[in-house]
Coordinates of C-alpha atoms (C1' of nucleotides) in Angstrom, one line a residue:
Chain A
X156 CA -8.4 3.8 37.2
X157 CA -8.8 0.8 39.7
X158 CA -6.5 -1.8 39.6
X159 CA -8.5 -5.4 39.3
X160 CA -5.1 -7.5 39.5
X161 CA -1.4 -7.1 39.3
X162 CA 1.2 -8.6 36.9
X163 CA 2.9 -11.4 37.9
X164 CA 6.4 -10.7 38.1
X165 CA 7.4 -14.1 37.2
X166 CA 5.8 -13.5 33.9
X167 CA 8.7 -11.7 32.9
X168 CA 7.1 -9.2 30.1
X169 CA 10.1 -9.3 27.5
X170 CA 11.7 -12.7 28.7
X171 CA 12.4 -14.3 25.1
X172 CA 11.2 -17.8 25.7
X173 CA 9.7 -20.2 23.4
X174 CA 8.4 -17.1 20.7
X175 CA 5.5 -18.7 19.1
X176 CA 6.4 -19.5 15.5
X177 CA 3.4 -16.8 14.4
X178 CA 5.5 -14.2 17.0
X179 CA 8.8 -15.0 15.4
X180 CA 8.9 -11.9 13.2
X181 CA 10.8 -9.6 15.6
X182 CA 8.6 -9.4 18.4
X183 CA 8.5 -9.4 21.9
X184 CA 6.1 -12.6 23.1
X185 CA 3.9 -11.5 25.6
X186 CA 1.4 -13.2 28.1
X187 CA -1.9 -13.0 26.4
X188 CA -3.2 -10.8 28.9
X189 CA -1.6 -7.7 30.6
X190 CA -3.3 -5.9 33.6
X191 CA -1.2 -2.6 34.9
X192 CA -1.8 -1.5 38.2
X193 CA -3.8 1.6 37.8
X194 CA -3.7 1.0 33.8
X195 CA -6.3 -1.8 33.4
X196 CA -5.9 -4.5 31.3
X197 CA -4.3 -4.7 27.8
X198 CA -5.4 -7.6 25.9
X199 CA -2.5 -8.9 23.4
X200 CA -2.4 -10.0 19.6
X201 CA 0.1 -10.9 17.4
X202 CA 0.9 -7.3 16.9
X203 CA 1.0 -6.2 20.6
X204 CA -1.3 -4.9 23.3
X205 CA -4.7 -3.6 22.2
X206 CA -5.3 -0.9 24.7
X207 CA -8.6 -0.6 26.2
X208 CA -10.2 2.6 25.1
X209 CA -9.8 4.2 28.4
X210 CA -6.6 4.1 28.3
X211 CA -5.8 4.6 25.0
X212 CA -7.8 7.9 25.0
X213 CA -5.6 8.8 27.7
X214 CA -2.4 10.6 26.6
X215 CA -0.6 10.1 30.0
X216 CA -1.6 6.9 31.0
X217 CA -0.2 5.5 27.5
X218 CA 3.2 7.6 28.2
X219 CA 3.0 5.6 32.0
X220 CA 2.6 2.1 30.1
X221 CA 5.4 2.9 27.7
X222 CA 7.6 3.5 30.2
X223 CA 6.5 0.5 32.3
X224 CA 7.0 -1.4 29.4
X225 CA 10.9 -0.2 29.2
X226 CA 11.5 -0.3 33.0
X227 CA 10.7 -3.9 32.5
X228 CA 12.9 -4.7 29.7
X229 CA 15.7 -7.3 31.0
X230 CA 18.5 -5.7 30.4
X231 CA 20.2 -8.1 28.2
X232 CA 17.6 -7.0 26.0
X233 CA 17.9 -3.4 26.7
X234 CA 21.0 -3.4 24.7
X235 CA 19.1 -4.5 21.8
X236 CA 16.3 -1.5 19.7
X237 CA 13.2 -1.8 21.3
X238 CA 10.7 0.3 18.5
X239 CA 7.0 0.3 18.8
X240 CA 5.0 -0.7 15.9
X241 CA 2.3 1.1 15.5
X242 CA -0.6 -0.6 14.0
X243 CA -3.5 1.8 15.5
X244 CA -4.4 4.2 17.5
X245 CA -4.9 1.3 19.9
X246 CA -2.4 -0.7 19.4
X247 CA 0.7 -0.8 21.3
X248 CA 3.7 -3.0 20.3
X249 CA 7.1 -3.3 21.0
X250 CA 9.7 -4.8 18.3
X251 CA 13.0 -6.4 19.0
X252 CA 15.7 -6.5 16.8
X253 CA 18.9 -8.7 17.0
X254 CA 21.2 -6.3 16.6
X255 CA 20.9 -2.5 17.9
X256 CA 20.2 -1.1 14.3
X257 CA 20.7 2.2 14.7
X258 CA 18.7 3.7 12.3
X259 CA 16.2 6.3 12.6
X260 CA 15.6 6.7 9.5
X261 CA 13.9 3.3 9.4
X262 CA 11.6 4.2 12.7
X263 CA 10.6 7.6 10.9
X264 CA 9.1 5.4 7.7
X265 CA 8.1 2.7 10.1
X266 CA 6.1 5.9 11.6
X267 CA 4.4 7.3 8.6
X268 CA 3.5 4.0 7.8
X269 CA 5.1 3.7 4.6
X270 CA 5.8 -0.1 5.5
X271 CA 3.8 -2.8 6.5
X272 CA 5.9 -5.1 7.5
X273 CA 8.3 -4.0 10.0
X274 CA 9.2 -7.6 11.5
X275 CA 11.0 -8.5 7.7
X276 CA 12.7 -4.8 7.4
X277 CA 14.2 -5.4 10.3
X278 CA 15.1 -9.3 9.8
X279 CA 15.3 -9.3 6.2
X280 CA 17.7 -6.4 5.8
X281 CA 20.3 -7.2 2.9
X282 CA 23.4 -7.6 3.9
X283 CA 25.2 -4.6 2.3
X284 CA 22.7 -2.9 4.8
X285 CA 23.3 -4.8 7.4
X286 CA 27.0 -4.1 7.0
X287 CA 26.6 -0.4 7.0
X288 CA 24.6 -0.3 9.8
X289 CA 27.2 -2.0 11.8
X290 CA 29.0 0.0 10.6
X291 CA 27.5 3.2 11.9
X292 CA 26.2 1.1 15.5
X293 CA 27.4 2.7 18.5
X294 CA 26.2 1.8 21.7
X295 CA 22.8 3.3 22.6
X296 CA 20.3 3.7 25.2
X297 CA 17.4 1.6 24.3
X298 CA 14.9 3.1 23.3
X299 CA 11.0 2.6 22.0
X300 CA 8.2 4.9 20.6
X301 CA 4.5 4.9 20.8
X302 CA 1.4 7.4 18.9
X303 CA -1.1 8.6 21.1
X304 CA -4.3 10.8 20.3
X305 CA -3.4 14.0 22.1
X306 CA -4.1 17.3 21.2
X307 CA -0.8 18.9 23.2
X308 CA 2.5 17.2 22.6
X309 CA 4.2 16.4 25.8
X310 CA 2.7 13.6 27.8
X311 CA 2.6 13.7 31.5
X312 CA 4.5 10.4 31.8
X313 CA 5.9 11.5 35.8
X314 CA 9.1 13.0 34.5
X315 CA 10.3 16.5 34.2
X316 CA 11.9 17.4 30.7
X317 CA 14.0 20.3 29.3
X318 CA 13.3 21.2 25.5
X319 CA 16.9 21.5 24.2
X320 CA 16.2 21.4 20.0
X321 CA 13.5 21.5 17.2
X322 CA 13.9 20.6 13.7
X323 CA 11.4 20.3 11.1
X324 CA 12.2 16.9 9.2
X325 CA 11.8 16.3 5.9
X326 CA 8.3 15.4 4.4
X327 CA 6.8 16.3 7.2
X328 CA 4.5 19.3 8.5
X329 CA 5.2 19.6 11.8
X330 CA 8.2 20.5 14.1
X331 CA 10.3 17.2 15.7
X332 CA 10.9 18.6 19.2
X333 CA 14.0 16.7 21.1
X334 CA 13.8 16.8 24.9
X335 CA 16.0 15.9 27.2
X336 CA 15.1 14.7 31.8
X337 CA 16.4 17.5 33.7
X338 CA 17.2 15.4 36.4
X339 CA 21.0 15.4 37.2
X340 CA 23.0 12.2 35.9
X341 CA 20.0 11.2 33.7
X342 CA 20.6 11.2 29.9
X343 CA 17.4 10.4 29.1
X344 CA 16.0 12.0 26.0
X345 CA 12.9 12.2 24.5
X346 CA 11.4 13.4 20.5
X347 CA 7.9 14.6 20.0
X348 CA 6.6 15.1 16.8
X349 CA 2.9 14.5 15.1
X350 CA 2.0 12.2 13.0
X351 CA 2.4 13.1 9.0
X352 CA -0.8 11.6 7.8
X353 CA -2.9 12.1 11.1
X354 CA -1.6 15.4 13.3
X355 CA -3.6 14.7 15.9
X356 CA -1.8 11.6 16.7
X357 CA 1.1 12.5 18.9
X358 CA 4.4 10.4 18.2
X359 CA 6.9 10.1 21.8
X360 CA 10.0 8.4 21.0
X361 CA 12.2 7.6 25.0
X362 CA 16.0 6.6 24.4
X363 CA 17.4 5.9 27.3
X364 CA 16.7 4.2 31.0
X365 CA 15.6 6.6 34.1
X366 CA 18.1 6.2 36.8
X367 CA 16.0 7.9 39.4
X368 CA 11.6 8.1 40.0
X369 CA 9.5 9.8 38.8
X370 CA 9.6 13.9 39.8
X371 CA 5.5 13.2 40.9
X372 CA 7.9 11.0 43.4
X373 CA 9.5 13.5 45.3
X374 CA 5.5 15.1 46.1
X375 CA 3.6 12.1 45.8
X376 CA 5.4 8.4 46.3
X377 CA 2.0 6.6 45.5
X378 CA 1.9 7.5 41.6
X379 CA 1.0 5.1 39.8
X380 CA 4.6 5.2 37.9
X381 CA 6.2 4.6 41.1
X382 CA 4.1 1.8 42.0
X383 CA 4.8 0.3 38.7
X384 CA 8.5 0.6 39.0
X385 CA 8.9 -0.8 42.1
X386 CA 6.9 -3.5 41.5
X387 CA 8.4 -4.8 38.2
X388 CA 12.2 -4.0 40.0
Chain B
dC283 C1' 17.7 35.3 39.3
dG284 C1' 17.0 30.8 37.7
dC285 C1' 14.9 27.9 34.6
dC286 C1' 12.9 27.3 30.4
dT287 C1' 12.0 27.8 25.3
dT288 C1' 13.4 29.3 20.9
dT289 C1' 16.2 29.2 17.0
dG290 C1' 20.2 29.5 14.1
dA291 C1' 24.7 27.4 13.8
dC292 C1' 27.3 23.5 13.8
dC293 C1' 28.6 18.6 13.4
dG294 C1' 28.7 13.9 11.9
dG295 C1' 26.7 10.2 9.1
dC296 C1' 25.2 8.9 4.8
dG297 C1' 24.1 8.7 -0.2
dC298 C1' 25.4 10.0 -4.6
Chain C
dG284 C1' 34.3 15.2 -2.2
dC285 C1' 30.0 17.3 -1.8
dG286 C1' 25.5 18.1 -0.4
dC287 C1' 21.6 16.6 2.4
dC288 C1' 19.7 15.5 6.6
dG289 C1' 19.0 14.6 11.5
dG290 C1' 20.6 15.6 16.0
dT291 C1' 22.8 18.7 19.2
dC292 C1' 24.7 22.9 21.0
dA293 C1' 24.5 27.3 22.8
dA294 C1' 23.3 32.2 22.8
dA295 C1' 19.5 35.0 23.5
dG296 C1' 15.2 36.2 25.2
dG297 C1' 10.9 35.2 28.0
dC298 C1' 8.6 34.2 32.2
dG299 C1' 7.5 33.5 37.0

DNA sequence: CGCCTTTGACCGGCGC
DNA sequence: GCGCCGGTCAAAGGCG
């Protein structure tokens, strides 16, 4: 896919700057309009990008503009949970919380959809939850998760990954599988697992910050990853 | 032989 | 304290 512009770097894709009062409910604010080299162009709403349908009926380039998206995080904000909401098979949002809630449990429902409003669980939390959360925080790799129509599991998304665990979780029909980059001194990990109420919607879940290119890199330094990377750093 | 997946065991957090 | 659950470990086996 053709780039038709770039992103201007100045834009700065999770600065938080003067969130729009409609945007206030947790997420990141965008710039109306996102064009990815390579990617196209990702129109925004409320609730995120709205993929084109090229892209969004392509498993790898969705894994490319994920991790774009992270490599872009400022990293102020990296230390902070970076989830994606996912409001359609189109739709791809990223959700900020103030605090680096540690709580998987609360993706996984966000996941199967049992909420709809993910901005208030987040923000709205009691404070007895709150307090046991903090209570459990650690410090983690930030991390962010996206559903793609796929019919195999692992994306292309440029990186090379070691399988190191499967579990089947509860209420659920298929297999989680946890991967981990098998490049040295990266501790980026990865979870793959489908969709409860739609299989054939593939759910990637990336904790963690690449500290190296892609592997495509090391044969090919004009992937579109790379490009990406090196332009947003 | 090296790298990978598989899979049961183990561990720690959490709710009751 | 106990049991459940998710995440990780590591041994074993497969494959190129």
């Amino acid at each position: 896919m053709a780039a038709t512009s770039q992103v201007n770097p100045n834009q700065g894709l999770f600065e938080e700057q003067e969130m729009p009062a409609h945007q206030q409910t947790g997420f990141f604010s965008f710039p109306p309009l996102m064009t990815f080299p390579q990617l196209g162009s990702c129109h925004q709403s409320p609730k995120g990008f709205i993929l084109p349908p090229s892209l969004a009926a392509d498993p790898s380039s969705t894994a490319n503009l994920a991790e774009t998206l992270l490599s872009s995080t400022p990293h102020k904000q990296r230390e902070d949970s970076t989830t994606c909401n996912l409001g359609g098979p189109n739709l791809l949002s990223l959700q900020r919380s103030s605090a680096n809630l540690w709580a998987w449990g609360d993706i996984n429902e966000c996941l199967r959809g049992k909420r709809s409003d993910i901005g208030d669980d987040h923000l709205g939390v009691s404070a007895v939850k709150m307090k046991k959360i903090k209570a459990r925080r650690k410090v983690r790799e930030p991390r962010f998760c996206f559903k793609t129509l796929s019919d195999v599991d692992v994306l292309d998304d440029g990186y090379k990954w070691r399988k190191y665990g499967q579990k089947v979780v509860k209420n659920t029909q298929h297999p989680r599988s946890y991967y981990r980059c098998t490049q040295d001194n990266c501790r980026v990990k990865k979870r793959v697992e489908r969709l409860a109420e739609d299989p054939r919607m593939v759910i990637t879940t990336y904790e963690g910050r690449h500290a190296h290119s892609p592997s495509h890199d090391l044969e090919d330094s004009q992937t579109p990853s790379s490009q990406l990377n090196n332009f947003f750093f």
